[in-house]
């Protein structure tokens, strides 16, 4: 059994496994990629087992690597918590916060929120990850997450801070090309529609509501993307109708570069939620940050 294990190398391995990439881990750790790679190789030598299968194109944890990461992740989190609690015994808000945010909210809102929080609490370090991965897949890697929509079978703590809706929008260029739109959205079946794909699939049918009235609308899709900002850009170029969250459309609707069509018809409401791991107590910095984010998002939504 090896005795002289460099704990710093375990932390580097933890970051590589979390990032899924030597390059991303090197950026986060602010180290050269070559040094990160050397430390992983040295850790494997110390342990006497291969942790990562790697080539020029592929990266994946070995079975031993997955087991080691699962065990060490929780232990290293406890070490960080113990260190940070020493600071927080003086009621000083300090230490790292790792947050996962859905990409659309992250791009449009979270940089402002993080900026304002760090101005107020300069001894905190916020690490913001933008991803649409489901919360269940995040494990214990993050202190909190912000997601749009209802979570399925999640043991995580959920705090609703608002709601958003999807709106049908088109550009003035598109409206000039296709002329007057039908009054009923069920009749736009032949118009090009820009579809949002999740996990490689898209249901070619929209569920629209207007008060108590509901409609199912089939759509013709010449273009799909899993990025809402790409769909917004394509809509602004006149490539088709788009079905987008209201909060990413505010500037465009105000400037007139996109137009809300079929007014009154929206999607069902989607909750905006702060998601926390099911821990008994959170460090002071996490509590302050959650309250800060909740207040900012409640104001927006």
PDB file of C-alpha atoms in Angstrom:
ATOM      1  CA  UNK A   1       0.000   0.000   0.000  1.00  0.00           C
ATOM      2  CA  UNK A   2       1.536   3.340  -1.063  1.00  0.00           C
ATOM      3  CA  UNK A   3       2.113   5.836   1.737  1.00  0.00           C
ATOM      4  CA  UNK A   4       3.662   8.939   0.219  1.00  0.00           C
ATOM      5  CA  UNK A   5       0.725  10.290  -1.792  1.00  0.00           C
ATOM      6  CA  UNK A   6       0.853  13.929  -2.869  1.00  0.00           C
ATOM      7  CA  UNK A   7      -2.537  15.412  -1.902  1.00  0.00           C
ATOM      8  CA  UNK A   8      -2.078  18.254  -4.366  1.00  0.00           C
ATOM      9  CA  UNK A   9      -2.024  15.679  -7.176  1.00  0.00           C
ATOM     10  CA  UNK A  10      -5.322  14.269  -5.927  1.00  0.00           C
ATOM     11  CA  UNK A  11      -6.820  17.759  -6.198  1.00  0.00           C
ATOM     12  CA  UNK A  12      -5.462  18.044  -9.757  1.00  0.00           C
ATOM     13  CA  UNK A  13      -6.952  14.646 -10.639  1.00  0.00           C
ATOM     14  CA  UNK A  14     -10.271  15.757  -9.148  1.00  0.00           C
ATOM     15  CA  UNK A  15     -10.311  18.831 -11.396  1.00  0.00           C
ATOM     16  CA  UNK A  16      -9.344  16.835 -14.497  1.00  0.00           C
ATOM     17  CA  UNK A  17     -12.087  14.291 -13.827  1.00  0.00           C
ATOM     18  CA  UNK A  18     -14.628  17.060 -13.207  1.00  0.00           C
ATOM     19  CA  UNK A  19     -13.640  19.015 -16.322  1.00  0.00           C
ATOM     20  CA  UNK A  20     -13.372  15.959 -18.548  1.00  0.00           C
ATOM     21  CA  UNK A  21     -10.364  17.565 -20.192  1.00  0.00           C
ATOM     22  CA  UNK A  22      -6.714  18.256 -19.407  1.00  0.00           C
ATOM     23  CA  UNK A  23      -6.976  21.574 -21.245  1.00  0.00           C
ATOM     24  CA  UNK A  24     -10.001  22.792 -19.260  1.00  0.00           C
ATOM     25  CA  UNK A  25      -8.481  21.613 -15.989  1.00  0.00           C
ATOM     26  CA  UNK A  26      -5.242  23.446 -16.766  1.00  0.00           C
ATOM     27  CA  UNK A  27      -7.172  26.674 -17.373  1.00  0.00           C
ATOM     28  CA  UNK A  28      -9.096  26.300 -14.101  1.00  0.00           C
ATOM     29  CA  UNK A  29      -5.956  25.442 -12.129  1.00  0.00           C
ATOM     30  CA  UNK A  30      -3.946  28.152 -13.905  1.00  0.00           C
ATOM     31  CA  UNK A  31      -1.204  25.658 -14.722  1.00  0.00           C
ATOM     32  CA  UNK A  32       0.390  24.527 -17.983  1.00  0.00           C
ATOM     33  CA  UNK A  33      -1.345  21.510 -19.477  1.00  0.00           C
ATOM     34  CA  UNK A  34       1.982  19.644 -19.475  1.00  0.00           C
ATOM     35  CA  UNK A  35       2.321  20.095 -15.696  1.00  0.00           C
ATOM     36  CA  UNK A  36      -1.216  18.814 -15.132  1.00  0.00           C
ATOM     37  CA  UNK A  37      -0.467  15.753 -17.260  1.00  0.00           C
ATOM     38  CA  UNK A  38       2.801  15.093 -15.408  1.00  0.00           C
ATOM     39  CA  UNK A  39       1.038  15.283 -12.040  1.00  0.00           C
ATOM     40  CA  UNK A  40      -1.607  12.776 -13.160  1.00  0.00           C
ATOM     41  CA  UNK A  41       1.106  10.398 -14.376  1.00  0.00           C
ATOM     42  CA  UNK A  42       2.969  10.812 -11.082  1.00  0.00           C
ATOM     43  CA  UNK A  43      -0.223  10.124  -9.093  1.00  0.00           C
ATOM     44  CA  UNK A  44      -0.834   6.965 -11.127  1.00  0.00           C
ATOM     45  CA  UNK A  45       2.729   5.856 -10.358  1.00  0.00           C
ATOM     46  CA  UNK A  46       2.247   6.567  -6.647  1.00  0.00           C
ATOM     47  CA  UNK A  47      -1.000   4.579  -6.592  1.00  0.00           C
ATOM     48  CA  UNK A  48       0.242   1.856  -8.909  1.00  0.00           C
ATOM     49  CA  UNK A  49      -2.892   1.988 -11.069  1.00  0.00           C
ATOM     50  CA  UNK A  50      -4.014   3.772 -14.238  1.00  0.00           C
ATOM     51  CA  UNK A  51      -6.722   6.362 -13.556  1.00  0.00           C
ATOM     52  CA  UNK A  52      -7.296   7.812 -17.029  1.00  0.00           C
ATOM     53  CA  UNK A  53      -7.345   6.358 -20.537  1.00  0.00           C
ATOM     54  CA  UNK A  54      -6.019   9.135 -22.756  1.00  0.00           C
ATOM     55  CA  UNK A  55      -4.982   9.630 -26.366  1.00  0.00           C
ATOM     56  CA  UNK A  56      -4.766  12.580 -28.739  1.00  0.00           C
ATOM     57  CA  UNK A  57      -8.530  12.444 -29.276  1.00  0.00           C
ATOM     58  CA  UNK A  58     -10.104  10.552 -26.390  1.00  0.00           C
ATOM     59  CA  UNK A  59     -10.306  10.947 -22.633  1.00  0.00           C
ATOM     60  CA  UNK A  60     -12.122   8.734 -20.139  1.00  0.00           C
ATOM     61  CA  UNK A  61     -11.671   7.523 -16.604  1.00  0.00           C
ATOM     62  CA  UNK A  62     -10.725   3.913 -16.075  1.00  0.00           C
ATOM     63  CA  UNK A  63     -12.912   1.849 -13.757  1.00  0.00           C
ATOM     64  CA  UNK A  64     -10.332   2.424 -11.022  1.00  0.00           C
ATOM     65  CA  UNK A  65     -10.357   6.145 -11.863  1.00  0.00           C
ATOM     66  CA  UNK A  66     -14.143   6.340 -11.535  1.00  0.00           C
ATOM     67  CA  UNK A  67     -14.102   4.601  -8.166  1.00  0.00           C
ATOM     68  CA  UNK A  68     -11.222   6.752  -6.905  1.00  0.00           C
ATOM     69  CA  UNK A  69     -12.895   9.974  -8.079  1.00  0.00           C
ATOM     70  CA  UNK A  70     -16.212   9.038  -6.441  1.00  0.00           C
ATOM     71  CA  UNK A  71     -14.486   8.350  -3.109  1.00  0.00           C
ATOM     72  CA  UNK A  72     -12.070  11.283  -3.159  1.00  0.00           C
ATOM     73  CA  UNK A  73     -14.586  13.847  -4.390  1.00  0.00           C
ATOM     74  CA  UNK A  74     -16.523  13.798  -1.130  1.00  0.00           C
ATOM     75  CA  UNK A  75     -13.378  13.671   0.995  1.00  0.00           C
ATOM     76  CA  UNK A  76     -11.772  16.645  -0.765  1.00  0.00           C
ATOM     77  CA  UNK A  77     -15.017  18.606  -0.424  1.00  0.00           C
ATOM     78  CA  UNK A  78     -14.878  17.960   3.325  1.00  0.00           C
ATOM     79  CA  UNK A  79     -11.275  19.147   3.462  1.00  0.00           C
ATOM     80  CA  UNK A  80     -12.218  22.385   1.675  1.00  0.00           C
ATOM     81  CA  UNK A  81     -15.211  22.862   3.955  1.00  0.00           C
ATOM     82  CA  UNK A  82     -13.078  22.386   7.071  1.00  0.00           C
ATOM     83  CA  UNK A  83     -10.579  24.982   5.856  1.00  0.00           C
ATOM     84  CA  UNK A  84     -13.290  27.457   4.951  1.00  0.00           C
ATOM     85  CA  UNK A  85     -15.148  26.968   8.235  1.00  0.00           C
ATOM     86  CA  UNK A  86     -12.015  28.146  10.054  1.00  0.00           C
ATOM     87  CA  UNK A  87     -12.368  31.426   8.191  1.00  0.00           C
ATOM     88  CA  UNK A  88     -16.115  31.658   8.697  1.00  0.00           C
ATOM     89  CA  UNK A  89     -15.904  31.262  12.480  1.00  0.00           C
ATOM     90  CA  UNK A  90     -15.239  34.993  12.447  1.00  0.00           C
ATOM     91  CA  UNK A  91     -18.457  35.513  10.392  1.00  0.00           C
ATOM     92  CA  UNK A  92     -16.334  36.564   7.452  1.00  0.00           C
ATOM     93  CA  UNK A  93     -17.849  35.642   4.089  1.00  0.00           C
ATOM     94  CA  UNK A  94     -14.957  34.073   2.213  1.00  0.00           C
ATOM     95  CA  UNK A  95     -13.966  31.032   0.189  1.00  0.00           C
ATOM     96  CA  UNK A  96     -14.928  29.359  -3.091  1.00  0.00           C
ATOM     97  CA  UNK A  97     -18.414  28.900  -4.546  1.00  0.00           C
ATOM     98  CA  UNK A  98     -18.960  26.557  -7.500  1.00  0.00           C
ATOM     99  CA  UNK A  99     -22.202  27.190  -9.334  1.00  0.00           C
ATOM    100  CA  UNK A 100     -23.757  25.476 -12.343  1.00  0.00           C
ATOM    101  CA  UNK A 101     -26.170  27.588 -14.369  1.00  0.00           C
ATOM    102  CA  UNK A 102     -28.264  26.805 -17.439  1.00  0.00           C
ATOM    103  CA  UNK A 103     -26.555  28.403 -20.432  1.00  0.00           C
ATOM    104  CA  UNK A 104     -29.374  30.802 -21.391  1.00  0.00           C
ATOM    105  CA  UNK A 105     -29.630  32.293 -17.884  1.00  0.00           C
ATOM    106  CA  UNK A 106     -25.866  32.245 -17.502  1.00  0.00           C
ATOM    107  CA  UNK A 107     -25.244  34.287 -20.642  1.00  0.00           C
ATOM    108  CA  UNK A 108     -28.035  36.782 -20.050  1.00  0.00           C
ATOM    109  CA  UNK A 109     -28.032  37.329 -16.281  1.00  0.00           C
ATOM    110  CA  UNK A 110     -25.441  35.613 -14.112  1.00  0.00           C
ATOM    111  CA  UNK A 111     -22.381  37.686 -14.977  1.00  0.00           C
ATOM    112  CA  UNK A 112     -24.190  40.741 -13.580  1.00  0.00           C
ATOM    113  CA  UNK A 113     -25.253  38.865 -10.452  1.00  0.00           C
ATOM    114  CA  UNK A 114     -21.756  37.518  -9.812  1.00  0.00           C
ATOM    115  CA  UNK A 115     -20.224  40.939 -10.431  1.00  0.00           C
ATOM    116  CA  UNK A 116     -22.471  42.594  -7.845  1.00  0.00           C
ATOM    117  CA  UNK A 117     -21.941  39.813  -5.291  1.00  0.00           C
ATOM    118  CA  UNK A 118     -18.150  39.938  -5.597  1.00  0.00           C
ATOM    119  CA  UNK A 119     -18.197  43.706  -5.172  1.00  0.00           C
ATOM    120  CA  UNK A 120     -19.967  43.167  -1.860  1.00  0.00           C
ATOM    121  CA  UNK A 121     -17.935  40.118  -0.789  1.00  0.00           C
ATOM    122  CA  UNK A 122     -14.434  40.456  -2.298  1.00  0.00           C
ATOM    123  CA  UNK A 123     -12.981  37.496  -0.359  1.00  0.00           C
ATOM    124  CA  UNK A 124     -15.256  35.017  -2.134  1.00  0.00           C
ATOM    125  CA  UNK A 125     -14.143  33.220  -5.316  1.00  0.00           C
ATOM    126  CA  UNK A 126     -17.027  32.312  -7.648  1.00  0.00           C
ATOM    127  CA  UNK A 127     -16.523  29.617 -10.268  1.00  0.00           C
ATOM    128  CA  UNK A 128     -19.379  29.752 -12.782  1.00  0.00           C
ATOM    129  CA  UNK A 129     -20.011  26.757 -15.061  1.00  0.00           C
ATOM    130  CA  UNK A 130     -22.538  27.086 -17.893  1.00  0.00           C
ATOM    131  CA  UNK A 131     -24.141  23.768 -18.768  1.00  0.00           C
ATOM    132  CA  UNK A 132     -27.552  22.352 -19.559  1.00  0.00           C
ATOM    133  CA  UNK A 133     -26.737  18.974 -17.990  1.00  0.00           C
ATOM    134  CA  UNK A 134     -29.456  17.681 -15.716  1.00  0.00           C
ATOM    135  CA  UNK A 135     -28.978  18.432 -12.032  1.00  0.00           C
ATOM    136  CA  UNK A 136     -28.867  14.727 -11.165  1.00  0.00           C
ATOM    137  CA  UNK A 137     -25.707  14.431 -13.284  1.00  0.00           C
ATOM    138  CA  UNK A 138     -23.921  17.181 -11.361  1.00  0.00           C
ATOM    139  CA  UNK A 139     -23.340  15.048  -8.282  1.00  0.00           C
ATOM    140  CA  UNK A 140     -21.507  16.858  -5.495  1.00  0.00           C
ATOM    141  CA  UNK A 141     -19.342  18.903  -7.839  1.00  0.00           C
ATOM    142  CA  UNK A 142     -21.235  22.172  -7.298  1.00  0.00           C
ATOM    143  CA  UNK A 143     -22.527  24.123  -4.328  1.00  0.00           C
ATOM    144  CA  UNK A 144     -25.691  25.130  -6.152  1.00  0.00           C
ATOM    145  CA  UNK A 145     -27.297  25.212  -9.573  1.00  0.00           C
ATOM    146  CA  UNK A 146     -29.852  27.376 -11.370  1.00  0.00           C
ATOM    147  CA  UNK A 147     -32.211  25.605 -13.737  1.00  0.00           C
ATOM    148  CA  UNK A 148     -35.301  26.328 -15.818  1.00  0.00           C
ATOM    149  CA  UNK A 149     -38.125  23.794 -15.578  1.00  0.00           C
ATOM    150  CA  UNK A 150     -39.275  21.102 -13.207  1.00  0.00           C
ATOM    151  CA  UNK A 151     -36.758  18.561 -11.993  1.00  0.00           C
ATOM    152  CA  UNK A 152     -37.557  14.876 -12.270  1.00  0.00           C
ATOM    153  CA  UNK A 153     -37.007  12.597  -9.286  1.00  0.00           C
ATOM    154  CA  UNK A 154     -34.359  14.828  -7.750  1.00  0.00           C
ATOM    155  CA  UNK A 155     -33.417  14.576  -4.075  1.00  0.00           C
ATOM    156  CA  UNK A 156     -31.926  18.059  -4.306  1.00  0.00           C
ATOM    157  CA  UNK A 157     -33.453  21.004  -2.466  1.00  0.00           C
ATOM    158  CA  UNK A 158     -35.349  23.293  -4.855  1.00  0.00           C
ATOM    159  CA  UNK A 159     -36.150  26.963  -4.319  1.00  0.00           C
ATOM    160  CA  UNK A 160     -38.445  28.539  -6.891  1.00  0.00           C
ATOM    161  CA  UNK A 161     -37.584  32.178  -7.625  1.00  0.00           C
ATOM    162  CA  UNK A 162     -39.812  32.935 -10.609  1.00  0.00           C
ATOM    163  CA  UNK A 163     -41.293  31.768 -13.890  1.00  0.00           C
ATOM    164  CA  UNK A 164     -40.661  32.253 -17.574  1.00  0.00           C
ATOM    165  CA  UNK A 165     -42.582  31.552 -20.785  1.00  0.00           C
ATOM    166  CA  UNK A 166     -41.700  30.792 -24.367  1.00  0.00           C
ATOM    167  CA  UNK A 167     -42.815  33.306 -26.984  1.00  0.00           C
ATOM    168  CA  UNK A 168     -43.095  32.972 -30.762  1.00  0.00           C
ATOM    169  CA  UNK A 169     -40.939  35.614 -32.442  1.00  0.00           C
ATOM    170  CA  UNK A 170     -39.847  36.570 -35.942  1.00  0.00           C
ATOM    171  CA  UNK A 171     -37.732  39.312 -37.485  1.00  0.00           C
ATOM    172  CA  UNK A 172     -39.123  42.214 -39.565  1.00  0.00           C
ATOM    173  CA  UNK A 173     -37.200  40.734 -42.522  1.00  0.00           C
ATOM    174  CA  UNK A 174     -39.056  37.428 -42.134  1.00  0.00           C
ATOM    175  CA  UNK A 175     -42.426  39.168 -41.783  1.00  0.00           C
ATOM    176  CA  UNK A 176     -41.846  41.233 -44.940  1.00  0.00           C
ATOM    177  CA  UNK A 177     -40.877  38.118 -46.901  1.00  0.00           C
ATOM    178  CA  UNK A 178     -43.817  35.988 -45.794  1.00  0.00           C
ATOM    179  CA  UNK A 179     -46.433  38.728 -45.604  1.00  0.00           C
ATOM    180  CA  UNK A 180     -49.278  38.810 -43.132  1.00  0.00           C
ATOM    181  CA  UNK A 181     -49.274  35.871 -40.727  1.00  0.00           C
ATOM    182  CA  UNK A 182     -52.456  33.879 -40.050  1.00  0.00           C
ATOM    183  CA  UNK A 183     -54.404  34.886 -36.937  1.00  0.00           C
ATOM    184  CA  UNK A 184     -54.448  31.382 -35.486  1.00  0.00           C
ATOM    185  CA  UNK A 185     -51.005  29.871 -34.732  1.00  0.00           C
ATOM    186  CA  UNK A 186     -52.253  26.418 -35.769  1.00  0.00           C
ATOM    187  CA  UNK A 187     -52.171  27.677 -39.360  1.00  0.00           C
ATOM    188  CA  UNK A 188     -48.445  28.472 -39.593  1.00  0.00           C
ATOM    189  CA  UNK A 189     -47.532  24.840 -40.273  1.00  0.00           C
ATOM    190  CA  UNK A 190     -45.868  25.660 -43.638  1.00  0.00           C
ATOM    191  CA  UNK A 191     -43.702  28.481 -42.291  1.00  0.00           C
ATOM    192  CA  UNK A 192     -40.060  27.624 -41.480  1.00  0.00           C
ATOM    193  CA  UNK A 193     -39.474  27.064 -37.766  1.00  0.00           C
ATOM    194  CA  UNK A 194     -36.166  27.135 -35.862  1.00  0.00           C
ATOM    195  CA  UNK A 195     -36.186  24.189 -33.470  1.00  0.00           C
ATOM    196  CA  UNK A 196     -34.486  23.761 -30.114  1.00  0.00           C
ATOM    197  CA  UNK A 197     -32.977  20.294 -29.781  1.00  0.00           C
ATOM    198  CA  UNK A 198     -32.131  18.678 -26.466  1.00  0.00           C
ATOM    199  CA  UNK A 199     -30.060  15.514 -26.310  1.00  0.00           C
ATOM    200  CA  UNK A 200     -30.223  15.085 -30.091  1.00  0.00           C
ATOM    201  CA  UNK A 201     -33.999  15.028 -30.469  1.00  0.00           C
ATOM    202  CA  UNK A 202     -36.890  17.376 -31.107  1.00  0.00           C
ATOM    203  CA  UNK A 203     -40.614  16.766 -31.027  1.00  0.00           C
ATOM    204  CA  UNK A 204     -42.077  18.412 -34.125  1.00  0.00           C
ATOM    205  CA  UNK A 205     -45.046  19.760 -32.221  1.00  0.00           C
ATOM    206  CA  UNK A 206     -45.534  22.790 -29.976  1.00  0.00           C
ATOM    207  CA  UNK A 207     -47.940  23.043 -27.048  1.00  0.00           C
ATOM    208  CA  UNK A 208     -49.415  26.559 -26.964  1.00  0.00           C
ATOM    209  CA  UNK A 209     -51.774  28.058 -24.392  1.00  0.00           C
ATOM    210  CA  UNK A 210     -53.904  31.210 -24.435  1.00  0.00           C
ATOM    211  CA  UNK A 211     -55.798  31.575 -21.193  1.00  0.00           C
ATOM    212  CA  UNK A 212     -57.723  28.334 -20.889  1.00  0.00           C
ATOM    213  CA  UNK A 213     -57.346  27.442 -24.577  1.00  0.00           C
ATOM    214  CA  UNK A 214     -54.683  24.922 -25.618  1.00  0.00           C
ATOM    215  CA  UNK A 215     -53.398  24.090 -29.094  1.00  0.00           C
ATOM    216  CA  UNK A 216     -50.974  21.513 -30.482  1.00  0.00           C
ATOM    217  CA  UNK A 217     -49.091  22.929 -33.473  1.00  0.00           C
ATOM    218  CA  UNK A 218     -46.971  20.908 -35.907  1.00  0.00           C
ATOM    219  CA  UNK A 219     -43.949  22.724 -37.303  1.00  0.00           C
ATOM    220  CA  UNK A 220     -41.718  22.535 -40.361  1.00  0.00           C
ATOM    221  CA  UNK A 221     -38.063  22.599 -39.243  1.00  0.00           C
ATOM    222  CA  UNK A 222     -35.228  23.526 -41.626  1.00  0.00           C
ATOM    223  CA  UNK A 223     -32.809  24.241 -38.756  1.00  0.00           C
ATOM    224  CA  UNK A 224     -32.155  22.803 -35.286  1.00  0.00           C
ATOM    225  CA  UNK A 225     -29.769  23.854 -32.528  1.00  0.00           C
ATOM    226  CA  UNK A 226     -29.251  23.007 -28.873  1.00  0.00           C
ATOM    227  CA  UNK A 227     -28.261  26.637 -28.190  1.00  0.00           C
ATOM    228  CA  UNK A 228     -31.021  29.218 -27.700  1.00  0.00           C
ATOM    229  CA  UNK A 229     -28.719  32.132 -28.536  1.00  0.00           C
ATOM    230  CA  UNK A 230     -27.952  30.545 -31.913  1.00  0.00           C
ATOM    231  CA  UNK A 231     -31.692  30.225 -32.574  1.00  0.00           C
ATOM    232  CA  UNK A 232     -32.202  33.862 -31.617  1.00  0.00           C
ATOM    233  CA  UNK A 233     -29.438  34.915 -33.993  1.00  0.00           C
ATOM    234  CA  UNK A 234     -30.938  32.855 -36.832  1.00  0.00           C
ATOM    235  CA  UNK A 235     -34.373  34.352 -36.165  1.00  0.00           C
ATOM    236  CA  UNK A 236     -32.912  37.873 -36.343  1.00  0.00           C
ATOM    237  CA  UNK A 237     -31.464  36.982 -39.750  1.00  0.00           C
ATOM    238  CA  UNK A 238     -34.973  36.140 -40.977  1.00  0.00           C
ATOM    239  CA  UNK A 239     -34.454  32.372 -41.205  1.00  0.00           C
ATOM    240  CA  UNK A 240     -37.721  31.426 -39.489  1.00  0.00           C
ATOM    241  CA  UNK A 241     -40.021  31.621 -36.508  1.00  0.00           C
ATOM    242  CA  UNK A 242     -38.449  30.875 -33.117  1.00  0.00           C
ATOM    243  CA  UNK A 243     -39.905  29.725 -29.798  1.00  0.00           C
ATOM    244  CA  UNK A 244     -37.726  31.325 -27.123  1.00  0.00           C
ATOM    245  CA  UNK A 245     -37.772  32.264 -23.406  1.00  0.00           C
ATOM    246  CA  UNK A 246     -39.041  35.770 -22.808  1.00  0.00           C
ATOM    247  CA  UNK A 247     -36.043  36.795 -20.684  1.00  0.00           C
ATOM    248  CA  UNK A 248     -33.531  36.413 -23.546  1.00  0.00           C
ATOM    249  CA  UNK A 249     -35.716  38.515 -25.863  1.00  0.00           C
ATOM    250  CA  UNK A 250     -36.077  41.763 -23.911  1.00  0.00           C
ATOM    251  CA  UNK A 251     -33.517  43.854 -25.797  1.00  0.00           C
ATOM    252  CA  UNK A 252     -34.563  42.543 -29.226  1.00  0.00           C
ATOM    253  CA  UNK A 253     -38.274  43.119 -28.607  1.00  0.00           C
ATOM    254  CA  UNK A 254     -37.548  46.614 -27.269  1.00  0.00           C
ATOM    255  CA  UNK A 255     -35.380  47.508 -30.293  1.00  0.00           C
ATOM    256  CA  UNK A 256     -37.744  45.864 -32.778  1.00  0.00           C
ATOM    257  CA  UNK A 257     -35.133  43.488 -34.185  1.00  0.00           C
ATOM    258  CA  UNK A 258     -37.542  40.695 -33.224  1.00  0.00           C
ATOM    259  CA  UNK A 259     -41.333  40.883 -33.108  1.00  0.00           C
ATOM    260  CA  UNK A 260     -43.643  38.931 -30.804  1.00  0.00           C
ATOM    261  CA  UNK A 261     -46.131  37.213 -33.124  1.00  0.00           C
ATOM    262  CA  UNK A 262     -49.387  35.441 -32.228  1.00  0.00           C
ATOM    263  CA  UNK A 263     -49.726  37.584 -29.111  1.00  0.00           C
ATOM    264  CA  UNK A 264     -51.552  35.948 -26.255  1.00  0.00           C
ATOM    265  CA  UNK A 265     -50.200  32.532 -27.157  1.00  0.00           C
ATOM    266  CA  UNK A 266     -47.303  31.269 -25.028  1.00  0.00           C
ATOM    267  CA  UNK A 267     -45.963  28.055 -23.595  1.00  0.00           C
ATOM    268  CA  UNK A 268     -46.917  26.803 -20.173  1.00  0.00           C
ATOM    269  CA  UNK A 269     -45.019  28.489 -17.334  1.00  0.00           C
ATOM    270  CA  UNK A 270     -41.545  27.104 -16.562  1.00  0.00           C
ATOM    271  CA  UNK A 271     -40.232  27.620 -13.007  1.00  0.00           C
ATOM    272  CA  UNK A 272     -36.835  29.214 -12.428  1.00  0.00           C
ATOM    273  CA  UNK A 273     -35.209  27.298  -9.577  1.00  0.00           C
ATOM    274  CA  UNK A 274     -32.144  27.417  -7.380  1.00  0.00           C
ATOM    275  CA  UNK A 275     -31.092  23.845  -6.673  1.00  0.00           C
ATOM    276  CA  UNK A 276     -29.009  22.824  -3.667  1.00  0.00           C
ATOM    277  CA  UNK A 277     -27.555  19.459  -2.660  1.00  0.00           C
ATOM    278  CA  UNK A 278     -29.417  17.764   0.206  1.00  0.00           C
ATOM    279  CA  UNK A 279     -26.939  18.746   2.913  1.00  0.00           C
ATOM    280  CA  UNK A 280     -27.945  19.560   6.483  1.00  0.00           C
ATOM    281  CA  UNK A 281     -26.229  22.913   6.620  1.00  0.00           C
ATOM    282  CA  UNK A 282     -24.457  25.199   4.173  1.00  0.00           C
ATOM    283  CA  UNK A 283     -21.445  27.458   4.780  1.00  0.00           C
ATOM    284  CA  UNK A 284     -22.178  31.110   5.361  1.00  0.00           C
ATOM    285  CA  UNK A 285     -20.884  32.130   1.929  1.00  0.00           C
ATOM    286  CA  UNK A 286     -23.322  29.711   0.225  1.00  0.00           C
ATOM    287  CA  UNK A 287     -26.273  30.994   2.257  1.00  0.00           C
ATOM    288  CA  UNK A 288     -25.421  34.600   1.390  1.00  0.00           C
ATOM    289  CA  UNK A 289     -24.937  33.770  -2.273  1.00  0.00           C
ATOM    290  CA  UNK A 290     -28.207  31.821  -2.518  1.00  0.00           C
ATOM    291  CA  UNK A 291     -30.125  34.726  -0.965  1.00  0.00           C
ATOM    292  CA  UNK A 292     -28.352  37.170  -3.270  1.00  0.00           C
ATOM    293  CA  UNK A 293     -29.118  35.130  -6.407  1.00  0.00           C
ATOM    294  CA  UNK A 294     -32.718  34.555  -5.304  1.00  0.00           C
ATOM    295  CA  UNK A 295     -33.315  38.282  -4.846  1.00  0.00           C
ATOM    296  CA  UNK A 296     -31.761  39.106  -8.222  1.00  0.00           C
ATOM    297  CA  UNK A 297     -33.733  36.420 -10.107  1.00  0.00           C
ATOM    298  CA  UNK A 298     -36.998  37.286  -8.343  1.00  0.00           C
ATOM    299  CA  UNK A 299     -36.513  40.851  -9.539  1.00  0.00           C
ATOM    300  CA  UNK A 300     -35.970  39.630 -13.106  1.00  0.00           C
ATOM    301  CA  UNK A 301     -38.794  37.089 -13.209  1.00  0.00           C
TER     302      UNK A 301
END
